[in-house]
Short mmCIF file of C-alpha atoms in Angstrom, two decimals:
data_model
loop_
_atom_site.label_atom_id
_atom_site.label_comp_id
_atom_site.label_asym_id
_atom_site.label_seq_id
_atom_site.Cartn_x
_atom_site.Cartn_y
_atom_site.Cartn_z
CA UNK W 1287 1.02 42.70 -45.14
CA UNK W 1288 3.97 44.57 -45.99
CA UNK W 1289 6.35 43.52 -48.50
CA UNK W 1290 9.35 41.61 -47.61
CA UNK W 1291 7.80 39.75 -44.68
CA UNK W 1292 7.37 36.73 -46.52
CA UNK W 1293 4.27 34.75 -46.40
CA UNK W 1294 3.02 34.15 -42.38
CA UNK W 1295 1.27 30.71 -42.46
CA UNK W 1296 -1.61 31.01 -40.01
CA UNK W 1297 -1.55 27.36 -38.48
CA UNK W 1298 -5.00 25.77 -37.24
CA UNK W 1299 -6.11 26.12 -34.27
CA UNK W 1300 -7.38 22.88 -32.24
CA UNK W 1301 -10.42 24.04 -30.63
CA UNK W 1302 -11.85 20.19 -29.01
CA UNK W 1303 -11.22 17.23 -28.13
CA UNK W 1304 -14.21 15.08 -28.78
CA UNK W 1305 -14.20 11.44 -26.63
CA UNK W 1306 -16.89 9.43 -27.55
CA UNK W 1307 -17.26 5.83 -26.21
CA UNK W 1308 -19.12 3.21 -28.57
CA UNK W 1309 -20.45 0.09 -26.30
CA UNK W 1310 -21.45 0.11 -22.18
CA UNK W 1311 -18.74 2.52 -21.02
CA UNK W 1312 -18.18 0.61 -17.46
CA UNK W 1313 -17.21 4.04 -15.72
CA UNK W 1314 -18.76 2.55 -13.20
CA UNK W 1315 -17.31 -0.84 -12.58
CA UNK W 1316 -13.63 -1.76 -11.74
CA UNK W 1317 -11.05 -2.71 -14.36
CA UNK W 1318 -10.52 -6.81 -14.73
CA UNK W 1319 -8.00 -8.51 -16.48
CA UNK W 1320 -9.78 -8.72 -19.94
CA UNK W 1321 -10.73 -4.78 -19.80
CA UNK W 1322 -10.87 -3.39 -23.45
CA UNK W 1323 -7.90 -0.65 -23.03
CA UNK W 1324 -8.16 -0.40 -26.93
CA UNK W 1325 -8.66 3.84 -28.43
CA UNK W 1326 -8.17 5.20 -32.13
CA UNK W 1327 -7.25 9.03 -31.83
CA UNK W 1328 -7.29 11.02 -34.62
CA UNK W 1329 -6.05 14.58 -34.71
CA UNK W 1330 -7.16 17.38 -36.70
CA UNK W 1331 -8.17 20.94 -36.79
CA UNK W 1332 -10.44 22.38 -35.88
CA UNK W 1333 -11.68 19.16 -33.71
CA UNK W 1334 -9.42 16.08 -32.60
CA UNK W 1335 -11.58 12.67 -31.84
CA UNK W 1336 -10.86 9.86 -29.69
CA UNK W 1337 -13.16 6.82 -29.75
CA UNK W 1338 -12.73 3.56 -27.27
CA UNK W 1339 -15.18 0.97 -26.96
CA UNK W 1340 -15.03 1.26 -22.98
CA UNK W 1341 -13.90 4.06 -20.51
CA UNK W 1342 -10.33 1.97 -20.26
CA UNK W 1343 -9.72 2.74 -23.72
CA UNK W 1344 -10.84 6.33 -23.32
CA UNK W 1345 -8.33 6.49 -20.25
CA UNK W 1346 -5.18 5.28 -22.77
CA UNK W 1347 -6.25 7.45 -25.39
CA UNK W 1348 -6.30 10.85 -23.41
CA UNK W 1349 -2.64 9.64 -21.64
CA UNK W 1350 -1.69 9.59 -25.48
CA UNK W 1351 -2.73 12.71 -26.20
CA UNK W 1352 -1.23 14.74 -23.48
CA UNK W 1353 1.83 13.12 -24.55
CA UNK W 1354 1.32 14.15 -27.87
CA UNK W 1355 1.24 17.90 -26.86
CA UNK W 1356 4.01 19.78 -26.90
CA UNK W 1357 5.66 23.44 -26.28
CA UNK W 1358 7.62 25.13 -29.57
CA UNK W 1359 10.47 27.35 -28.84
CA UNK W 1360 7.97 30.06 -28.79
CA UNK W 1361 6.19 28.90 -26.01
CA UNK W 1362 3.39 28.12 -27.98
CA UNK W 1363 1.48 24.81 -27.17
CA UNK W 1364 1.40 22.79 -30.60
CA UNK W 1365 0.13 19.45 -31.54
CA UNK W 1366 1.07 17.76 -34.90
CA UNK W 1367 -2.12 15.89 -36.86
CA UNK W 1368 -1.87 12.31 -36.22
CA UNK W 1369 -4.11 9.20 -37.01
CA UNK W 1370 -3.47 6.20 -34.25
CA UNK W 1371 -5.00 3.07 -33.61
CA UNK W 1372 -3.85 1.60 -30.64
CA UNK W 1373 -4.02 -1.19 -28.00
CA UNK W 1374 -2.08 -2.84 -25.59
CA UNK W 1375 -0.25 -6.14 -26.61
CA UNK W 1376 -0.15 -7.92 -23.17
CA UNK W 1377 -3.46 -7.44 -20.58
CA UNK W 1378 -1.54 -7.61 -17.09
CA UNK W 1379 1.01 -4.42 -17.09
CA UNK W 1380 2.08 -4.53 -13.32
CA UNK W 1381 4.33 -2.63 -10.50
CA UNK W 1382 5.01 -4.79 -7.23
CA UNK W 1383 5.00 -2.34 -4.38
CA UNK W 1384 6.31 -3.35 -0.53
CA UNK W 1385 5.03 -1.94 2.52
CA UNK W 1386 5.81 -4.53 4.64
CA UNK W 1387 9.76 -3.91 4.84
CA UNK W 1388 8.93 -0.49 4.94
CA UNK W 1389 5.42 1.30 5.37
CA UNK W 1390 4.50 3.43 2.62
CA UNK W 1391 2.42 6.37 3.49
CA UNK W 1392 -1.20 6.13 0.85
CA UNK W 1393 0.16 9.35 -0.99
CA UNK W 1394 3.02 8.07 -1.94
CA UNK W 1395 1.18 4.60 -3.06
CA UNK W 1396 -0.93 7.54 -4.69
CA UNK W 1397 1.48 9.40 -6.57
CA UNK W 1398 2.98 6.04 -7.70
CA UNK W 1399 -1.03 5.44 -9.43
CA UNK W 1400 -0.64 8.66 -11.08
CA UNK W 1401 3.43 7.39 -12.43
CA UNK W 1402 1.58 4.29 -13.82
CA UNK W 1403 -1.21 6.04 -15.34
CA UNK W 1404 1.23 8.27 -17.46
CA UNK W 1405 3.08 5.47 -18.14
CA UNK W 1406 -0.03 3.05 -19.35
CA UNK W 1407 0.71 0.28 -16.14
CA UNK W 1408 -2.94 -1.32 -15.38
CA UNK W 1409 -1.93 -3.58 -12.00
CA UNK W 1410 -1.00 -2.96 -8.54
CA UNK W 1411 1.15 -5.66 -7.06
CA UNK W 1412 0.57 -4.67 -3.34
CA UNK W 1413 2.74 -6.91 -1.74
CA UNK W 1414 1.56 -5.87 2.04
CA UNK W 1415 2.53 -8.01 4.73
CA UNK W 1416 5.53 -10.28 5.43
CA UNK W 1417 7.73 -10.91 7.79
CA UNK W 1418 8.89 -7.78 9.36
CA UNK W 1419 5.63 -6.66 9.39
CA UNK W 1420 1.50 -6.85 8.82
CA UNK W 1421 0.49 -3.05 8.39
CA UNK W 1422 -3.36 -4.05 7.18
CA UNK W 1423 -5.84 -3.26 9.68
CA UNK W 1424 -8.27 -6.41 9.20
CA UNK W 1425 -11.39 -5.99 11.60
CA UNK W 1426 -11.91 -9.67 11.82
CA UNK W 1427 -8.92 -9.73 13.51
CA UNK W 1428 -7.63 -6.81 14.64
CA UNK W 1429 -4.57 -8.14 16.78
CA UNK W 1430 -2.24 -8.88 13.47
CA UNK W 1431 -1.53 -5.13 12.99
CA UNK W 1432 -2.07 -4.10 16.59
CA UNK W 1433 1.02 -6.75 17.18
CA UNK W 1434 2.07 -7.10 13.74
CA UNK W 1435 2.69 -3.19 12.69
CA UNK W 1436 5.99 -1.46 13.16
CA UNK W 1437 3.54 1.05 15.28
CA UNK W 1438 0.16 1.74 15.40
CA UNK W 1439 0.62 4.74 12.94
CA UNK W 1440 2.07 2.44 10.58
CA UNK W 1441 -1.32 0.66 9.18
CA UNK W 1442 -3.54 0.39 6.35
CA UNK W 1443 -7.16 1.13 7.64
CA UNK W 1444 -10.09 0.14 5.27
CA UNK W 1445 -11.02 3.93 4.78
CA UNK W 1446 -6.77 4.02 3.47
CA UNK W 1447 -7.47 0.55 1.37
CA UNK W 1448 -11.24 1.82 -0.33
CA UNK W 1449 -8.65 5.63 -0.72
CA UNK W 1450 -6.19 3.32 -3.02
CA UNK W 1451 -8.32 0.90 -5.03
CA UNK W 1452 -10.89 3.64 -5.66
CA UNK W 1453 -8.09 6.03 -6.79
CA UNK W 1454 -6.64 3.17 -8.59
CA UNK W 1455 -10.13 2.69 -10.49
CA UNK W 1456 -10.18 5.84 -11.81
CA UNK W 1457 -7.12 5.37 -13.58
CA UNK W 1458 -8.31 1.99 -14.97
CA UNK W 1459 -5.64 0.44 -12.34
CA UNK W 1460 -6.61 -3.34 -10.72
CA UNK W 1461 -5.22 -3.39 -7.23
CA UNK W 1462 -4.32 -6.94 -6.34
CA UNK W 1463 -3.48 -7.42 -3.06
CA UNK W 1464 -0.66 -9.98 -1.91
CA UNK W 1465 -0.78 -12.10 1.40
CA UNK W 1466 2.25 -14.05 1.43
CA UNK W 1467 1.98 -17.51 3.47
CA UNK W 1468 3.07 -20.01 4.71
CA UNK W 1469 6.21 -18.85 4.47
CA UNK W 1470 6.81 -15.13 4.92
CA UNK W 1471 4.80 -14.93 7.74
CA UNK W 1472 6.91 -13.68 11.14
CA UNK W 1473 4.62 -10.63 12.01
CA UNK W 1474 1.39 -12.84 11.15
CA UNK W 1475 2.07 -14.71 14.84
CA UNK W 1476 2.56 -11.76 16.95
CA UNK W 1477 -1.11 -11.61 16.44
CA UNK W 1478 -2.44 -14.75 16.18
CA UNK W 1479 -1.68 -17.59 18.65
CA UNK W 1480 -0.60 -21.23 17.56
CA UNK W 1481 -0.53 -20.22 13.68
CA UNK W 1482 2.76 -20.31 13.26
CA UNK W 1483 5.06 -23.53 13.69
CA UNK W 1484 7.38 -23.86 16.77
CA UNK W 1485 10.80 -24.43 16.34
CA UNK W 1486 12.89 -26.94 18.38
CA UNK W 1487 16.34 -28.05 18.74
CA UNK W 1488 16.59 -31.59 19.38
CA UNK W 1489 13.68 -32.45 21.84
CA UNK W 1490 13.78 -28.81 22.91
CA UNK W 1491 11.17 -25.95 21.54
CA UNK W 1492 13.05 -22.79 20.93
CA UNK W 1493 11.31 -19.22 21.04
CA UNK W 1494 11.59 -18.94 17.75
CA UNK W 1495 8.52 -20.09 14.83
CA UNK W 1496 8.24 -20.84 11.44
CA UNK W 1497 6.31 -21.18 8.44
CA UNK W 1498 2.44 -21.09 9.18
CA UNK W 1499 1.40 -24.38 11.10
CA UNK W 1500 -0.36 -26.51 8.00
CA UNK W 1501 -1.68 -29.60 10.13
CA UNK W 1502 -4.29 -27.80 12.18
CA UNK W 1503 -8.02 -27.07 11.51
CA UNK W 1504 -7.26 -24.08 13.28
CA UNK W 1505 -5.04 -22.65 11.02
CA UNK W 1506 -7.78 -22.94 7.78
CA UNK W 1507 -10.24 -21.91 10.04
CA UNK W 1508 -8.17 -18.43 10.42
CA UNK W 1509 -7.66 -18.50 6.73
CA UNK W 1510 -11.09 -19.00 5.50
CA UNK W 1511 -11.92 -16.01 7.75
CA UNK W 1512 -9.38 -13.48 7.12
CA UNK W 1513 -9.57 -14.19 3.32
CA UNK W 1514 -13.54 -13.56 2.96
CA UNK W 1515 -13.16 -10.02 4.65
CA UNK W 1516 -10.22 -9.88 2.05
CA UNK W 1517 -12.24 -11.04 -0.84
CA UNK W 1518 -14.34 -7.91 0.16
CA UNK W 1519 -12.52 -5.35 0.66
CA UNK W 1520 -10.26 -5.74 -2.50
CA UNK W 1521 -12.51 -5.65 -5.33
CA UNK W 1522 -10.28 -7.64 -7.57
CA UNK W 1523 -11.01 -10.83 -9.09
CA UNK W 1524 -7.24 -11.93 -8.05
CA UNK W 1525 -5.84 -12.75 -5.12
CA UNK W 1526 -2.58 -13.11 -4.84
CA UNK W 1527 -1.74 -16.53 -2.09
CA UNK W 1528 2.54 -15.86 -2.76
CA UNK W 1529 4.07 -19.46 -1.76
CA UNK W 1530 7.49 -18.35 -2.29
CA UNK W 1531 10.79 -19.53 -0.39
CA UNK W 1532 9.36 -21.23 2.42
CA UNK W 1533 11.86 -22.89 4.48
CA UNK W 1534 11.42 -26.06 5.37
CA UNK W 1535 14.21 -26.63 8.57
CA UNK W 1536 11.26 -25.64 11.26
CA UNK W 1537 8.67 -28.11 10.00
CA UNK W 1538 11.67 -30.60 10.03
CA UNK W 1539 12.56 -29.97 13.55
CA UNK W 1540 8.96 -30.41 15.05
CA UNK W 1541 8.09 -33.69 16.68
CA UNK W 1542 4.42 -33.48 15.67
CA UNK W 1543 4.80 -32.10 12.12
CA UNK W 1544 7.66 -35.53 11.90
CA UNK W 1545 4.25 -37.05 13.01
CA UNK W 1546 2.14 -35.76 10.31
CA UNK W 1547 4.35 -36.31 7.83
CA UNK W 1548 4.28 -39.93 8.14
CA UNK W 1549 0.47 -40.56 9.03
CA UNK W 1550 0.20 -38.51 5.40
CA UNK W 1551 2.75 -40.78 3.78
CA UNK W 1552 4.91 -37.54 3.17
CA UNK W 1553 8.48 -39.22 3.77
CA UNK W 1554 10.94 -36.27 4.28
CA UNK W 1555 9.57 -34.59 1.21
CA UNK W 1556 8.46 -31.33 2.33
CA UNK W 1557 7.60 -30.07 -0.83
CA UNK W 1558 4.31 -32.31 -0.27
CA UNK W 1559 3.45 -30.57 3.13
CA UNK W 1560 3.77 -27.11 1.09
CA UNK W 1561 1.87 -28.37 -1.23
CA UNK W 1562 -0.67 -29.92 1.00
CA UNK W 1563 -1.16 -26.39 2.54
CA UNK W 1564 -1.11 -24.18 -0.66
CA UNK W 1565 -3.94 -26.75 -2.27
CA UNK W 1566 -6.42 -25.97 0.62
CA UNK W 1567 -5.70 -22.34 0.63
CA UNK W 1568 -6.10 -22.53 -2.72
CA UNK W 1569 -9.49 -24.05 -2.43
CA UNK W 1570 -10.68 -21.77 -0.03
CA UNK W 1571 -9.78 -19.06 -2.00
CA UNK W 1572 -12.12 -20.34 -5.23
CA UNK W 1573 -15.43 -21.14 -2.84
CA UNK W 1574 -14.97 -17.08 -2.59
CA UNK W 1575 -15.47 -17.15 -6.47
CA UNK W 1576 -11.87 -15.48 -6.52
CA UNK W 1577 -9.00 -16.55 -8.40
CA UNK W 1578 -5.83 -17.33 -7.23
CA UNK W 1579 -1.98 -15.88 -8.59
CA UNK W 1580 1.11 -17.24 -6.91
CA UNK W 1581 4.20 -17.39 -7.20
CA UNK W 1582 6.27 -20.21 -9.15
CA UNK W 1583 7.87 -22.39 -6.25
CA UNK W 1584 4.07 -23.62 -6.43
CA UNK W 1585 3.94 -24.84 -9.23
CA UNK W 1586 7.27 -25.88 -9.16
CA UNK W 1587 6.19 -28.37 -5.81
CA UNK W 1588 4.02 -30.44 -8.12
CA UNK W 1589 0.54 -28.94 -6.41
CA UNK W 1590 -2.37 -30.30 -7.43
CA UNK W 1591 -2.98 -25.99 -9.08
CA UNK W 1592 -7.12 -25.80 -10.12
CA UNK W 1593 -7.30 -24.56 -14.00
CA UNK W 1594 -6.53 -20.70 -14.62
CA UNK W 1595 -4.60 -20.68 -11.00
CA UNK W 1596 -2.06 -18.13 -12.27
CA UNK W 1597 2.11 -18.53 -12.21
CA UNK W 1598 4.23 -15.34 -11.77
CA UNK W 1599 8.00 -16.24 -13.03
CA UNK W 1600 10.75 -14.61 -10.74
CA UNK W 1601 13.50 -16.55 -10.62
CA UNK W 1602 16.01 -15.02 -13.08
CA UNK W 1603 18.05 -18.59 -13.60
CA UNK W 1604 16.47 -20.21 -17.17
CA UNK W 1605 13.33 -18.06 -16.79
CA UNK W 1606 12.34 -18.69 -20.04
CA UNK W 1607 11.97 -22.93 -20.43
CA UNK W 1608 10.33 -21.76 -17.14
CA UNK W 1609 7.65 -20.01 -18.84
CA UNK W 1610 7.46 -23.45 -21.60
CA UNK W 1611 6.76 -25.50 -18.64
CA UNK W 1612 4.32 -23.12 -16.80
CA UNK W 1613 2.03 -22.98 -20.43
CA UNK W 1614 2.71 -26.58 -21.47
CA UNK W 1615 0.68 -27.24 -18.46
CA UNK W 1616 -2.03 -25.23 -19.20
CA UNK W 1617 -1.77 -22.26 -16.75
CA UNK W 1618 -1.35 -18.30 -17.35
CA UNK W 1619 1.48 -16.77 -16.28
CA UNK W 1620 2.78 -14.01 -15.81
CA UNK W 1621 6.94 -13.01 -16.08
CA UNK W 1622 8.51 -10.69 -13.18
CA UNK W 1623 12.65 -12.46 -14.06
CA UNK W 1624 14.08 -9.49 -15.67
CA UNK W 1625 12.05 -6.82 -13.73
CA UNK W 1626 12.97 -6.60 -10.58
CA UNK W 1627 13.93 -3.34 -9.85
CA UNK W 1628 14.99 -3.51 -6.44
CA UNK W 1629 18.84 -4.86 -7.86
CA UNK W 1630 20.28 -1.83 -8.94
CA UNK W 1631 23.62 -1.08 -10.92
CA UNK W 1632 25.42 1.73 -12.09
CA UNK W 1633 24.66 3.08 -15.96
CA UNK W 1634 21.04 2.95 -18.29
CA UNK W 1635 19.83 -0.90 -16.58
CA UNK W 1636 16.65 0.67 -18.51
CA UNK W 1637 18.13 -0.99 -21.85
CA UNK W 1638 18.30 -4.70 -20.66
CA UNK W 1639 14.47 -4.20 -19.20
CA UNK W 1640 13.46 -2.63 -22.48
CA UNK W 1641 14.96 -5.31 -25.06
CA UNK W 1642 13.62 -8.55 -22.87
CA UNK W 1643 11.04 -10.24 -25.12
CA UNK W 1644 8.70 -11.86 -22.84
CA UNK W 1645 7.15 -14.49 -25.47
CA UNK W 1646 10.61 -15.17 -26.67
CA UNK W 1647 10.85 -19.46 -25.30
CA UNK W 1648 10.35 -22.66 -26.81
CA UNK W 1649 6.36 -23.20 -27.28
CA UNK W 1650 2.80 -22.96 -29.40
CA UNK W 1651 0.94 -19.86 -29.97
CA UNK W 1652 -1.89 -21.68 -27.77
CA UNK W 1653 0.95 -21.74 -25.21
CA UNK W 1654 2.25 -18.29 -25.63
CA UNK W 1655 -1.13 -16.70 -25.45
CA UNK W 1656 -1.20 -18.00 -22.08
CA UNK W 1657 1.19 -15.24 -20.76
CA UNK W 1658 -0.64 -12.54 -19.25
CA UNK W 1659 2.01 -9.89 -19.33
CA UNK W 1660 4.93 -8.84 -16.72
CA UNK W 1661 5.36 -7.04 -13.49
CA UNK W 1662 8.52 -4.86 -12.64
CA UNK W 1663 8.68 -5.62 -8.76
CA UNK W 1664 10.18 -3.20 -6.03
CA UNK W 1665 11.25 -5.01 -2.92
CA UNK W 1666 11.42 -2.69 0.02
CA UNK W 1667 14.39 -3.98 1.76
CA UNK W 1668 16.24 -0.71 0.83
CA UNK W 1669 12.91 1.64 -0.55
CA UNK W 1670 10.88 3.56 1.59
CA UNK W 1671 8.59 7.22 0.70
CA UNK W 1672 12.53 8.80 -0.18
CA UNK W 1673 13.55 7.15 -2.52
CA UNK W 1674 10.49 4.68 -4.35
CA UNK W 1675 9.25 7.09 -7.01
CA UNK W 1676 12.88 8.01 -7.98
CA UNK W 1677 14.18 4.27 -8.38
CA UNK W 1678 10.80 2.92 -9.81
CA UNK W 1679 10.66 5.84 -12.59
CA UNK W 1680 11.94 5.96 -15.60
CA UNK W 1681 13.43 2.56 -15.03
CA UNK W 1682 9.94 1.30 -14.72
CA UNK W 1683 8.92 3.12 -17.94
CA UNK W 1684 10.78 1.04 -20.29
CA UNK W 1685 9.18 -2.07 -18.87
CA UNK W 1686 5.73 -0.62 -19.47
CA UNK W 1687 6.47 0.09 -22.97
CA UNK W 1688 7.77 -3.38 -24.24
CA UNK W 1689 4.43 -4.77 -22.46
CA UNK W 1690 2.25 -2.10 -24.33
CA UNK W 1691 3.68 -1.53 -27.36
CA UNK W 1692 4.38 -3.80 -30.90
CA UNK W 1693 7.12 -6.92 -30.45
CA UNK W 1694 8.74 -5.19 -33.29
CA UNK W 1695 9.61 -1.85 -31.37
CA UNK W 1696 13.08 -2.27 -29.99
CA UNK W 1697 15.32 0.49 -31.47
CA UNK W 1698 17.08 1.85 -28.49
CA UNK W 1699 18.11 5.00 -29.88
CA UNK W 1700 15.00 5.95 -30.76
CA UNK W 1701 13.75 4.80 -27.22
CA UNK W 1702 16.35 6.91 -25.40
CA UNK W 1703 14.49 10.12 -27.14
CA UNK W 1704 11.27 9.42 -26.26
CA UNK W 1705 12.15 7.78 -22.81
CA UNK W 1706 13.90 11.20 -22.21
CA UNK W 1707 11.89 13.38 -23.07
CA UNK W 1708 8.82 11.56 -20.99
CA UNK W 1709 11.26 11.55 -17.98
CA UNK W 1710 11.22 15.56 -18.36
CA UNK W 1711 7.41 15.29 -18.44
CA UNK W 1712 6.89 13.01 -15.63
CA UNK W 1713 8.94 15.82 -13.77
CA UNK W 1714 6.43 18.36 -14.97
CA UNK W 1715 3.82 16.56 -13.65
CA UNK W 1716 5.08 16.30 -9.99
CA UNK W 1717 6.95 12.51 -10.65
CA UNK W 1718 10.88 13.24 -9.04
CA UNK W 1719 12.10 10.38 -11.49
CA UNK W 1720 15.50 9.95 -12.11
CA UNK W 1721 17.90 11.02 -14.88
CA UNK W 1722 18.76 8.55 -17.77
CA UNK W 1723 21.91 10.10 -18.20
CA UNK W 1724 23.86 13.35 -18.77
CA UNK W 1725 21.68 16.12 -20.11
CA UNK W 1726 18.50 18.34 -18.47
CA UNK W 1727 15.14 19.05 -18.72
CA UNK W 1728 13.85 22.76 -20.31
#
């Protein structure tokens, strides 16, 4: 070395990366809701180590370390020695996708399994069918997407569905698949005849329906069937039944639901005839050794809800005593209030998803453990393949980190940085997410 070059400091070199998993590695199983996600990584030359107890953990632990590598202004691909132990804080980490208001091609429900997996998300919401339209091919009953599609093009087949979950799997993602009824349920009776109720004015039917028809065998018949080829084909121990905003001015207006009603001692409370439905559905649902989520106008209607039925909170209005309520009675839930993603502003919305504290309402630790975790929904009334990855990421991303990471981490400065910089990565790695804010990516 010549003098007056100063000392050169020959760094390590990191030759490995050395993954060991301790217990039964479940590779090959599918993820469930109490699926050990826990990893310590420890990094140092010449050979980095990252131990799990189960493939899950393995999964977190690698998304960490890609993170952790970065490029100096050489060029040069570094990686600072670090010691973590890590593990998420809440078990249900979720995105709510929509391909009912508009279809979603599978690469783009693809690519958004690949955003989650760099962003540590563990649940697809798949929110499939609704009113506008039913693009899952069942083969029990082929005529609800034949009639219920936008077009024939514009369906789920099982090869796309076993494409998704199996995908999904890899990345130690649970798919959950949402069937929305009674309400929500226009497309459903293209497809199938007398399911839905008929409408009248005065004495007069109208050619219009309504919610799902609850007072005929018929109609559970149709259930039970649909939902065990369901139960199949999603590999999930959840199902999710929905029960949200059904509208009650149909039922009202039909002479032989009036007729019902009163032979069932219902007065004019419909509330009891939603109930009545949901608590058979509901039943069916657990002789498939399934378990049921829905959402919290159920629970809300007084049903008569089986233990560990599951609550998902999305009404933003006093959200939280929600939540007390949901756990004083004994059931999990799961909080979607601030998240919804769909209702956009102008400026860093990010912030007010990052600093909600989802255990933060009056109630016991037993009660508190009873929260599952969160799900940032994405309602397609306005999202199709243009524009989903952009709005869903990096908003998204700040949700996933308050349901991963310590209570205590809430420094927004400090999130902006690292939020930043990830958005710049997901863009590396093929995710078109949108800015934060002023700036750019190198």
């Amino acid at each position: 070395m010549h003098q007056g070059f100063g000392k050169f400091q020959a760094k390590q070199e990191l030759q490995q990366l050395f993954v060991t998993i301790t217990l039964e590695s479940e590779c090959d199983s599918f993820p469930r809701v109490s699926s050990d996600e826990s990893y310590t990584l420890t990094v140092q030359a010449p050979v980095a180590s990252l131990r799990a107890k189960r493939v899950w953990g393995a999964l977190r632990g690698l998304e960490t370390f890609s993170q952790l590598v970065y490029q100096d202004s050489y060029g040069t691909f570094t990686i600072n020695e670090a010691n973590i132990i890590d593990s998420p804080r809440f078990l249900h980490r979720g995105i709510l996708i929509d391909t009912a208001r508009h279809y979603l091609p599978v690469k783009t429900i693809l690519k958004t399994l690949d955003a989650m997996a760099f962003n540590k998300f563990n649940v697809l919401h798949w929110h499939i069918v609704d009113d506008q339209s039913f693009p899952y091919q069942s083969i029990t009953f082929p005529q609800l997407s034949n009639k219920g599609s936008y077009t024939l093009s514009h369906v789920y087949t099982p090869h796309d569905v076993r494409k998704v979950t199996e995908y999904a799997r890899l990345r130690g993602i649970r798919v959950i698949p949402e069937f929305d009824t009674p309400g929500h349920t226009l497309s459903w009776g293209k497809g199938q005849k007398d399911l839905l109720t008929q409408c009248y004015s005065g004495k007069i039917p109208t050619d219009s329906d309504g919610p799902i028809n609850p007072m005929l065998n018929t109609t559970y018949m149709f259930l039970t069937m649909l939902f065990q080829e369901i139960s199949k084909v999603f590999p999930d121990q959840f199902i999710h039944l929905g029960g949200d905003e059904v509208e009650f001015n149909c039922w009202a207006s039909n002479p032989d639901i009036q007729n019902f009603m009163k032979q069932k001692g219902f007065g004019q409370d419909f509330t009891k005839l939603e109930s009545f439905y949901m608590q058979k559905l509901l039943d069916i649902i657990a002789s498939m050794k399934k378990r049921s989520i829905v959402w919290q106008e159920v629970f809300d209607d007084k049903s008569e809800l089986l233990p560990g039925t599951v609550i998902q909170v999305w009404k933003i209005r006093d959200y939280a005593s929600k939540l007390s309520q949901v756990t004083a009675s004994g059931f999990p839930a799961i909080l979607s209030a601030p998240w919804y993603l769909d209702w956009i502003s102008y400026g860093q919305d990010w912030r007010k998803y990052y600093l909600v504290e989802p255990l933060d309402f009056q109630g016991s630790d037993k009660q508190k453990k009873l929260v599952l975790g969160g799900e940032a929904c994405l309602w397609g009334e306005y999202v199709d393949a243009t524009n989903l990855t952009p709005r869903l990421w990096p908003r998204a991303s700040a949700v996933g980190e308050r349901l991963w990471s310590d209570k205590n981490v809430t420094d927004l400065s400090d999130a902006y940085d690292r939020l930043a910089k990830h958005r710049c990565r997901m863009l590396r790695r093929g995710i078109s997410a949108q800015p934060l804010f002023v700036g750019f990516c190198n």
